[in-house]
CSV table of C-alpha atoms in Angstrom, one decimal:
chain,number,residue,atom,x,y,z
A,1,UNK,CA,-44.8,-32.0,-113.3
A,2,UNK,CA,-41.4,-32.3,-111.8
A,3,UNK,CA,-39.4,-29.2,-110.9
A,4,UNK,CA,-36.7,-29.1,-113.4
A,5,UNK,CA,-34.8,-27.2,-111.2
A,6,UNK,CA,-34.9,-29.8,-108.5
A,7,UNK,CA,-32.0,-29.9,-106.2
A,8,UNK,CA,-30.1,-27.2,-107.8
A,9,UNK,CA,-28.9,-24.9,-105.2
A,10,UNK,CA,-29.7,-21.5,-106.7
A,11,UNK,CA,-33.2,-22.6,-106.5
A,12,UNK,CA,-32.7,-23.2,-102.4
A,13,UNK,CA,-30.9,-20.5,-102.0
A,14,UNK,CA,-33.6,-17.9,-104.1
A,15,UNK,CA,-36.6,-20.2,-102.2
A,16,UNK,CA,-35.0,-18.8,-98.9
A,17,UNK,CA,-34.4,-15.1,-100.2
A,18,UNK,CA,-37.9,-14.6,-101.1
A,19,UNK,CA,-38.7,-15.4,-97.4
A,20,UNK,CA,-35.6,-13.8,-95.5
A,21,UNK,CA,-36.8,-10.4,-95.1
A,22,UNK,CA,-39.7,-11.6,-92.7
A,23,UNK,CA,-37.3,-14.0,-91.1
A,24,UNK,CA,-34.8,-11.4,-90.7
A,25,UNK,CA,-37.1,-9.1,-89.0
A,26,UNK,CA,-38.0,-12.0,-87.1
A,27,UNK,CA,-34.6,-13.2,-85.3
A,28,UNK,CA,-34.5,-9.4,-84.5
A,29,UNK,CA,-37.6,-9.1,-82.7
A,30,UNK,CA,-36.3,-12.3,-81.0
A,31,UNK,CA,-32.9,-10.7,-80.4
A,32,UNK,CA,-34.9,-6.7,-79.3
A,33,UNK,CA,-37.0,-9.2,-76.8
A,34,UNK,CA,-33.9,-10.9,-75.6
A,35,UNK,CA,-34.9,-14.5,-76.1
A,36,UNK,CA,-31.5,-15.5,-77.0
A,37,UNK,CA,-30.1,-14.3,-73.9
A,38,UNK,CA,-32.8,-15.7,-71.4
A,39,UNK,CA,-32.0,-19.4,-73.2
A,40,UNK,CA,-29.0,-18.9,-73.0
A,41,UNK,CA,-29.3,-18.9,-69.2
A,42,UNK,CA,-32.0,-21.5,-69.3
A,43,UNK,CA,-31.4,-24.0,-72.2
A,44,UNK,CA,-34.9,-26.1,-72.7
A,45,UNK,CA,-37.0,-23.1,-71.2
A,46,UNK,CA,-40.7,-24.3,-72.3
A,47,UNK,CA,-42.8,-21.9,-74.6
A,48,UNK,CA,-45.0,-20.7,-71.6
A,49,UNK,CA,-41.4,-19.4,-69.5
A,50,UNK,CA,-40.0,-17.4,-72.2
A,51,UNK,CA,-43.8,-15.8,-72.6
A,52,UNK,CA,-43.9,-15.5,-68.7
A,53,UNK,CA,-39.9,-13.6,-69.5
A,54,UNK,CA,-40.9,-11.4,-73.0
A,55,UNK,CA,-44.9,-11.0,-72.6
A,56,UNK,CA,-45.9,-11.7,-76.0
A,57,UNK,CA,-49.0,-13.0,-76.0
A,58,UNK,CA,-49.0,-16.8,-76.5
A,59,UNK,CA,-50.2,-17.6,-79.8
A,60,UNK,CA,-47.8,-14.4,-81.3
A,61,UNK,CA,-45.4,-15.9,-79.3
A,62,UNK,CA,-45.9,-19.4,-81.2
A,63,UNK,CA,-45.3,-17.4,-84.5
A,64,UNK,CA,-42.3,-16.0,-83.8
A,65,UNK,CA,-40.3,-19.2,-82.2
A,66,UNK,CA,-41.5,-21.0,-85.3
A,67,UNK,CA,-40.1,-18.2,-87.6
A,68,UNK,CA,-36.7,-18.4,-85.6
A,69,UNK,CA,-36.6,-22.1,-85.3
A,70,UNK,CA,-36.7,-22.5,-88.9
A,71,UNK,CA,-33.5,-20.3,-89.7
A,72,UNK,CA,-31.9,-22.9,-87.4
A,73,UNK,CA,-30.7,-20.2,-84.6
A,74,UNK,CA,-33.4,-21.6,-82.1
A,75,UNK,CA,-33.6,-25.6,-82.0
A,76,UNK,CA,-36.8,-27.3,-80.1
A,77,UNK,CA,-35.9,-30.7,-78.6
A,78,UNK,CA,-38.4,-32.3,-76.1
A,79,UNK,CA,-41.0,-29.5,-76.3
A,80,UNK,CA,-38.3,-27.0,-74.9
A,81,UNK,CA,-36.3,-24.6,-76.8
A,82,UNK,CA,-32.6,-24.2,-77.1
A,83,UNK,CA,-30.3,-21.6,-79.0
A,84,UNK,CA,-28.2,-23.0,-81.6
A,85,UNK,CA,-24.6,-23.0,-81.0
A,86,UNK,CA,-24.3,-20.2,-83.6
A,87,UNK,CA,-26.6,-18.0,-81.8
A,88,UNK,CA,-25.1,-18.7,-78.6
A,89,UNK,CA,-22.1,-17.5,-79.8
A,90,UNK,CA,-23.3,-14.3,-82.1
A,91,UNK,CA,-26.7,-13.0,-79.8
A,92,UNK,CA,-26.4,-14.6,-76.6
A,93,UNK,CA,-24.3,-11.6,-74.5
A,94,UNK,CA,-25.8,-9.0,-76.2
A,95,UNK,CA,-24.8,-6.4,-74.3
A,96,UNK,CA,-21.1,-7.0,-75.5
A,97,UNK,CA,-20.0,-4.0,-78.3
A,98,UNK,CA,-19.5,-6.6,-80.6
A,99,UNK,CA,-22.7,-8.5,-80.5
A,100,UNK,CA,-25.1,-8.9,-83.4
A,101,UNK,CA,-27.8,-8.5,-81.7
A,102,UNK,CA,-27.0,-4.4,-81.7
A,103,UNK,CA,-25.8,-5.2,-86.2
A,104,UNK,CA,-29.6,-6.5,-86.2
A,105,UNK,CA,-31.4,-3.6,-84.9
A,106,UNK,CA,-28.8,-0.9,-86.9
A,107,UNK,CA,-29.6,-2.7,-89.9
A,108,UNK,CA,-33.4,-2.9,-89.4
A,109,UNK,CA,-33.9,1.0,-88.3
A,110,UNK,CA,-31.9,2.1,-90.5
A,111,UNK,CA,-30.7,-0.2,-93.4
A,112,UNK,CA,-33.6,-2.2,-94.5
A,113,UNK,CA,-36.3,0.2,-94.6
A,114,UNK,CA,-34.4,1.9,-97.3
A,115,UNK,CA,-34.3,-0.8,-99.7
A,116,UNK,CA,-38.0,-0.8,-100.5
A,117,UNK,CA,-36.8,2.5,-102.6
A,118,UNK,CA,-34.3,0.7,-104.2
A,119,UNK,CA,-35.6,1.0,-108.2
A,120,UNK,CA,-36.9,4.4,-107.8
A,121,UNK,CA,-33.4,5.3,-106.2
A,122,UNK,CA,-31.2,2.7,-109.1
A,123,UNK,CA,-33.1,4.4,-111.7
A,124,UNK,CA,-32.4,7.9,-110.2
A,125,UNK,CA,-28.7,7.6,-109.8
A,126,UNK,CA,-28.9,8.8,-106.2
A,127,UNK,CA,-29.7,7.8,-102.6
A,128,UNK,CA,-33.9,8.8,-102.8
A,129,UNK,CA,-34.3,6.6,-99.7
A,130,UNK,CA,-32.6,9.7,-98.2
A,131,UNK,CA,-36.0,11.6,-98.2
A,132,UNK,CA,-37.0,10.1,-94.7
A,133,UNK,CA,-34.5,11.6,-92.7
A,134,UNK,CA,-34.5,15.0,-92.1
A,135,UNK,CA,-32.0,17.3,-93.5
A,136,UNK,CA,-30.8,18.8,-96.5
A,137,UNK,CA,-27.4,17.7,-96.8
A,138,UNK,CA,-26.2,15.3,-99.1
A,139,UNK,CA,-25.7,12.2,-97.2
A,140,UNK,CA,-27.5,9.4,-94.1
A,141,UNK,CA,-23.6,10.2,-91.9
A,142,UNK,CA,-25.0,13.9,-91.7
A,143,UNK,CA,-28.3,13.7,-91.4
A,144,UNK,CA,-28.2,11.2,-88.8
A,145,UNK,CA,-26.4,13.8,-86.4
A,146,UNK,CA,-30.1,15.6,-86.3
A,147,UNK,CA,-31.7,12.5,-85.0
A,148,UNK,CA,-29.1,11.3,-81.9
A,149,UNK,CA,-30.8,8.7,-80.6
A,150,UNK,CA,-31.2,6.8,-84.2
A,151,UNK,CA,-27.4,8.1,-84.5
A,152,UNK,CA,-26.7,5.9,-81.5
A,153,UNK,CA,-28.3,2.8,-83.1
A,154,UNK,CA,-26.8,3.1,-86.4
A,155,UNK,CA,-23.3,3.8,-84.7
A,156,UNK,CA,-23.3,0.8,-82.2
A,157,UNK,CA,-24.5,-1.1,-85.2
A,158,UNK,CA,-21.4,-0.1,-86.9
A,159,UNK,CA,-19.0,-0.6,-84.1
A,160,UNK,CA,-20.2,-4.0,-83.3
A,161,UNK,CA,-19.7,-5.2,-87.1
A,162,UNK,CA,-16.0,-3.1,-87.1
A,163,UNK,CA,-15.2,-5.2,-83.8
A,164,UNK,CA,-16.1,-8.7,-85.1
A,165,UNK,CA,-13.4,-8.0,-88.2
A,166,UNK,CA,-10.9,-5.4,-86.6
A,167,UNK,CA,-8.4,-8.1,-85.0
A,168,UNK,CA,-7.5,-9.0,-88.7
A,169,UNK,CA,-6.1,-5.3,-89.2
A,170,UNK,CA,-4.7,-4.9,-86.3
A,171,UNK,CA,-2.5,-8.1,-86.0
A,172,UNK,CA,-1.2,-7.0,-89.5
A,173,UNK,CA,2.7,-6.7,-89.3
A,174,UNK,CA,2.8,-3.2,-90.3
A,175,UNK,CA,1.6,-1.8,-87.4
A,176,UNK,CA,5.1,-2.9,-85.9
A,177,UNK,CA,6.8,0.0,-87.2
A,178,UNK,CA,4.1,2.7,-87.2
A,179,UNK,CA,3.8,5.3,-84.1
A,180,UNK,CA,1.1,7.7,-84.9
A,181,UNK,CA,-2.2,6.5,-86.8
A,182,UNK,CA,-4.3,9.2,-88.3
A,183,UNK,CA,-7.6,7.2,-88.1
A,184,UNK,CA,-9.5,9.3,-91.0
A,185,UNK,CA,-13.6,8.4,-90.3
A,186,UNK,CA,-12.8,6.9,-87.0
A,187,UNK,CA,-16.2,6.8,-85.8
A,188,UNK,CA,-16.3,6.4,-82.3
A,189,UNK,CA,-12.8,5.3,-81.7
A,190,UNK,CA,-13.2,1.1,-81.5
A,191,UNK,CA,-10.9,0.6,-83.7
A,192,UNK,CA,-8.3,3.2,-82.4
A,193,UNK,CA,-9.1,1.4,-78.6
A,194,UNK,CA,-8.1,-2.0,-80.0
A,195,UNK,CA,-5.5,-0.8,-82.2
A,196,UNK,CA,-3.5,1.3,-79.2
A,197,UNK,CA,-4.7,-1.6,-77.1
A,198,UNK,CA,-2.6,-3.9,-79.4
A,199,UNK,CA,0.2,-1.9,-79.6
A,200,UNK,CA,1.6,-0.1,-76.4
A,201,UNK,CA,4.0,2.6,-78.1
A,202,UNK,CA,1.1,3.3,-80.6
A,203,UNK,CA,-0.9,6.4,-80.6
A,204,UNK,CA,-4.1,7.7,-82.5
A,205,UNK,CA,-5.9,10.7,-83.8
A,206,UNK,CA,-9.6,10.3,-84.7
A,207,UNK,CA,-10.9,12.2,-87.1
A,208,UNK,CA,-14.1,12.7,-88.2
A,209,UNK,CA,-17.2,14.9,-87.9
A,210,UNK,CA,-17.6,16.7,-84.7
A,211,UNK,CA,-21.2,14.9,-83.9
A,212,UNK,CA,-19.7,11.6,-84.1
A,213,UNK,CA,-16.1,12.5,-82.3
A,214,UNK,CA,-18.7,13.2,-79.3
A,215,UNK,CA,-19.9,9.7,-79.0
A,216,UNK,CA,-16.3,8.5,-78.9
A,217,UNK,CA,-16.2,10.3,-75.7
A,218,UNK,CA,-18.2,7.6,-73.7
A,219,UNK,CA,-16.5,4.6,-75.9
A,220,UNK,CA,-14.0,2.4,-76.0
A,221,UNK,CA,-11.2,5.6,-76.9
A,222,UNK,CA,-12.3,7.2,-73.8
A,223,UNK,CA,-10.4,4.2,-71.6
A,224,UNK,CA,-7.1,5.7,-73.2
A,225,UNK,CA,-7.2,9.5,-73.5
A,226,UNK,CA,-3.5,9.7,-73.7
A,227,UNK,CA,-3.3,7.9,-76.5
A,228,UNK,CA,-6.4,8.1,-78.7
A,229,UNK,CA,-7.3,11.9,-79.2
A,230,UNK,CA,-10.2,12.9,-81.0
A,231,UNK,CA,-10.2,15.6,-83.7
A,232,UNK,CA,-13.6,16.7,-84.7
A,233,UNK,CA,-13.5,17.8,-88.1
A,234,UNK,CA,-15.0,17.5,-91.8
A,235,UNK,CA,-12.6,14.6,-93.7
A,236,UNK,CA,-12.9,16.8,-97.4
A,237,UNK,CA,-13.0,20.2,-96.2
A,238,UNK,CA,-10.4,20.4,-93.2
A,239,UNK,CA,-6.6,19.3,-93.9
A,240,UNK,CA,-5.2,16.4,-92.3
A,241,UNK,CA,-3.0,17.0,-89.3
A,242,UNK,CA,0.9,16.7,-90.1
A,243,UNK,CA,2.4,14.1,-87.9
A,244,UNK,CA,1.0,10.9,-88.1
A,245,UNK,CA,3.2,8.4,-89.6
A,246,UNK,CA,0.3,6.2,-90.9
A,247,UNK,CA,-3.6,6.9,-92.2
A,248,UNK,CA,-5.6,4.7,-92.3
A,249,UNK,CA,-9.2,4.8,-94.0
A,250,UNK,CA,-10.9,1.6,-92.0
A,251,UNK,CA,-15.0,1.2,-93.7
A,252,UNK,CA,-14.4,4.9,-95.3
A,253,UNK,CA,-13.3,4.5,-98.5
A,254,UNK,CA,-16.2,2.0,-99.8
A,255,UNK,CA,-18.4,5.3,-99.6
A,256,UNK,CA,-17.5,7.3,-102.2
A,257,UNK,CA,-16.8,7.1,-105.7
A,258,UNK,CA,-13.0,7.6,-107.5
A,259,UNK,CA,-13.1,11.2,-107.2
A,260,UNK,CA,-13.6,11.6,-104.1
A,261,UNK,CA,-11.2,8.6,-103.0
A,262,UNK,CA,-8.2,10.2,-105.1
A,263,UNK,CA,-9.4,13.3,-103.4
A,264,UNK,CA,-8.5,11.7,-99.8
A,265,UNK,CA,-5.6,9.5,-100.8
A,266,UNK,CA,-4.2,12.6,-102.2
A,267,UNK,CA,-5.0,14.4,-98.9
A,268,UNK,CA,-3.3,11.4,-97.1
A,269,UNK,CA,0.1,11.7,-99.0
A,270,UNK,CA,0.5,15.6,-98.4
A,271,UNK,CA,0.4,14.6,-94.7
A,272,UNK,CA,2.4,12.2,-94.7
A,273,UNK,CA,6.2,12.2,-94.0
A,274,UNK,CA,8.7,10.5,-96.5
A,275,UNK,CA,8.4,6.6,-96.0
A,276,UNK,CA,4.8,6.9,-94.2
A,277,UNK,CA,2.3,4.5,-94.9
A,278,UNK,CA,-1.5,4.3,-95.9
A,279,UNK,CA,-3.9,1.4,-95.4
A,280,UNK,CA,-7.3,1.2,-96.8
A,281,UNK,CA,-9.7,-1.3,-94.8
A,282,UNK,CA,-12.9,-2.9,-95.7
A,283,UNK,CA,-15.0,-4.7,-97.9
A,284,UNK,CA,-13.3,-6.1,-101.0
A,285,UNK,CA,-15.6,-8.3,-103.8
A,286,UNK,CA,-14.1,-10.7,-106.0
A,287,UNK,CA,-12.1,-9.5,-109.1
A,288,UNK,CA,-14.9,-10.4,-111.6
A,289,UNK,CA,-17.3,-8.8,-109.0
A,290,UNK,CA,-19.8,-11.6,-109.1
A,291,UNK,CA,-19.2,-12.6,-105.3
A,292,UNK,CA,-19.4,-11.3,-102.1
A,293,UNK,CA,-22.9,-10.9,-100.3
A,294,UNK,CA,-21.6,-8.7,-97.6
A,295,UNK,CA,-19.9,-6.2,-100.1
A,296,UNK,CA,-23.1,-6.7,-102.3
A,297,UNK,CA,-25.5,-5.4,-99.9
A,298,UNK,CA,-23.3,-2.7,-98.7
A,299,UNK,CA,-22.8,-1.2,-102.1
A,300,UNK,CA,-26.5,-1.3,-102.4
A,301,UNK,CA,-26.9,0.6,-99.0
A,302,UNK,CA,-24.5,2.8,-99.8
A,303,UNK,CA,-26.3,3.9,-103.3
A,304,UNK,CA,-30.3,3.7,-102.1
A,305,UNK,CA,-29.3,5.5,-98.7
A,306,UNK,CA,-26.0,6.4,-97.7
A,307,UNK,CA,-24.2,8.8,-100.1
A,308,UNK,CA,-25.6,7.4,-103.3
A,309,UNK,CA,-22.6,6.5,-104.9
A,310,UNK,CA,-19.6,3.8,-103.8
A,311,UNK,CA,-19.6,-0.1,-103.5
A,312,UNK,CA,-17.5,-2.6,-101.7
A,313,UNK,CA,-14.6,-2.1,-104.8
A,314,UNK,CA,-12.4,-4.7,-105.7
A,315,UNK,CA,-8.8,-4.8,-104.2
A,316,UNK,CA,-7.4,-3.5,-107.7
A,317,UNK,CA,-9.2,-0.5,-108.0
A,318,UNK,CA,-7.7,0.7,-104.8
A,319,UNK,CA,-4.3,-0.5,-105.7
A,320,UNK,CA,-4.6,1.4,-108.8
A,321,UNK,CA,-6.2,4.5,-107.2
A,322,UNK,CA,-3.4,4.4,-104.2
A,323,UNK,CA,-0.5,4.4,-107.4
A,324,UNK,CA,-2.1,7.5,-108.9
A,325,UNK,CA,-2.6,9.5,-105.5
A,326,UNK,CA,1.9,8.4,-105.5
A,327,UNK,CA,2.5,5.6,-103.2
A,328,UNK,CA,4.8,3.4,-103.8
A,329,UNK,CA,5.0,-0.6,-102.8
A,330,UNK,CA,1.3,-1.2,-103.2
A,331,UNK,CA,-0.2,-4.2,-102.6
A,332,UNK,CA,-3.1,-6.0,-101.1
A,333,UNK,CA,-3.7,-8.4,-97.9
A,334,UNK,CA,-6.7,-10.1,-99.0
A,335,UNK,CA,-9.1,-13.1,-97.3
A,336,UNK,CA,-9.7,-11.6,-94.3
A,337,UNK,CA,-12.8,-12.4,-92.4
A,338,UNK,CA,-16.0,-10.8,-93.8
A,339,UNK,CA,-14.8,-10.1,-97.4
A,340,UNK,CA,-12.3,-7.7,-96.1
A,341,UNK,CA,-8.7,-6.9,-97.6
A,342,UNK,CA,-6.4,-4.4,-96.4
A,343,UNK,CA,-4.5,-2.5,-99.4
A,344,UNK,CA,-1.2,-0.4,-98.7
A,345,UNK,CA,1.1,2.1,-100.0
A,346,UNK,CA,4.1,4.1,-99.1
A,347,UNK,CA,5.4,7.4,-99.3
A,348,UNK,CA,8.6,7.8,-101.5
């Protein structure tokens, strides 16, 4: 009988969803074992050279190009095996901050496992994949500081994915007239590094909690301690510094729910001096919320895992959020890459 559904492209798209999670873990095992960058150095490299490179054994081996090849990332072509220009451009130099290769392994230690809770934590109304780590407080950014070297992975993770959408906020006009940034939730200073990078009479403070602000010390900040300072703190309980003439929340917000957000926007205008500004950065879905697969799984993670509440908001929620908190001029850069949007506001 035919497939009424034939050629419809929900039907493709929900044929390959019911088979990405294997395929996913399988482009990272090819990424962890570095087959992307020993093809990229030898293009056509036969199946018994990239054994003789990773040591899988040779039928396991046969798997796992298979798996890849059919994503597209790897291409076979006269019995030798090439990387697609895609992953030559995304996992090929993986040891680049910004390469996917260190998004694939974050997301596999750290996000994926979690969603196999997902009902029990939905039904729940809070993040119950949060039982396998360690800790008793309330969210993964806290608990991770008890496990270091998984902190590492889920914080290169982050940086890499910050780096490949960052240059969209930081060629924004508005940093023209801006001379301190208070970076609230900084991490470990990337965006700060390109931001001061960017802009030679701009400065930073970093702020964020003290186990993070001491990876920042071997980042990208550290290449410009006079202008990216670090200032170890908690973002609810501590005030922000006076000074700054901007704050920017960059992958912050998205966390939390509208409590909490007024909470720090209000937090944001109390430090900020008549005619300061505030930008909110990050993942923005569509209006009607039906689109957006990046900001979809994020709010997922967020709810299963992270803090067990937030989403990737639309851009009018934080426009409408920003005019309670009393900005004024509020508005909304929207389109950037990723599903990002930048939203702003200005101190009367």
């Amino acid at each position: 009988m035919k497939n009424a559904h034939e050629g419809d492209p929900v039907l493709e798209r929900f044929h390959f969803l019911v088979n990405a999670p294997a395929l996913f873990n399988a482009v990272t095992t090819a990424a962890e074992l570095r087959i992307f960058p020993f093809l990229s150095g030898k293009p056509g490299a036969l199946a018994e050279e990239i054994q003789g490179f990773c040591g899988l054994p040779a039928h396991q081996l046969r798997v796992l190009l298979q798996a890849v090849c059919t994503t597209g990332l790897l291409e076979r072509r006269d019995g030798g095996y090439h990387n697609s220009s895609v992953a030559e451009h995304l996992l090929a130099s993986d040891e680049e901050p910004d390469s996917w290769s260190h998004i694939l392994t974050g997301w596999k230690e750290v996000y994926y496992p979690a969603f196999a809770d997902m009902t029990r934590a939905l039904r729940a109304g809070t993040n119950t994949a949060l039982d396998a780590h360690p800790g008793d407080e309330p969210t993964l950014y806290q608990r991770l500081a008890r496990n270091p070297p998984l902190e590492q992975v889920f914080h290169r993770a982050m940086t890499a994915f910050t780096l490949r959408s960052v240059d969209a906020l930081i060629e924004q006009p508005v940093f023209g007239g801006v001379r301190h940034v208070l970076d609230v939730g900084g991490g470990d200073g990337s965006t700060s590094a390109r931001l001061v990078a960017r802009h030679p009479e701009l400065r930073t403070t970093v702020f964020d909690m003290p186990s993070v602000s001491r990876l920042a010390d071997g980042a990208a900040a550290a290449a410009y301690p006079d202008r990216v300072s670090l200032l170890p703190g908690d973002i609810f309980t501590d005030p922000f510094p006076q000074g700054p003439d901007a704050v920017l929340f960059s992958h912050v917000l998205e966390i939390f729910d509208e409590e909490d957000i007024l909470g720090l926007l209000g937090k944001a205008h109390a430090a900020l001096p008549p005619g300061g500004t505030v930008m909110i950065y990050g993942y923005n879905v569509s209006d009607d919320e039906t689109e957006g697969c990046f900001g979809a799984r994020l709010g997922l993670y967020f709810n299963v895992l992270a803090s067990g509440r937030g989403m990737a908001y639309p851009a009018r929620d934080y426009e409408r959020w920003l005019r309670r908190a009393g900005f004024a001029d509020v508005g909304t850069v929207s389109g950037l890459p990723y599903e990002h949007g930048l939203s702003m506001g200005s101190k009367s």
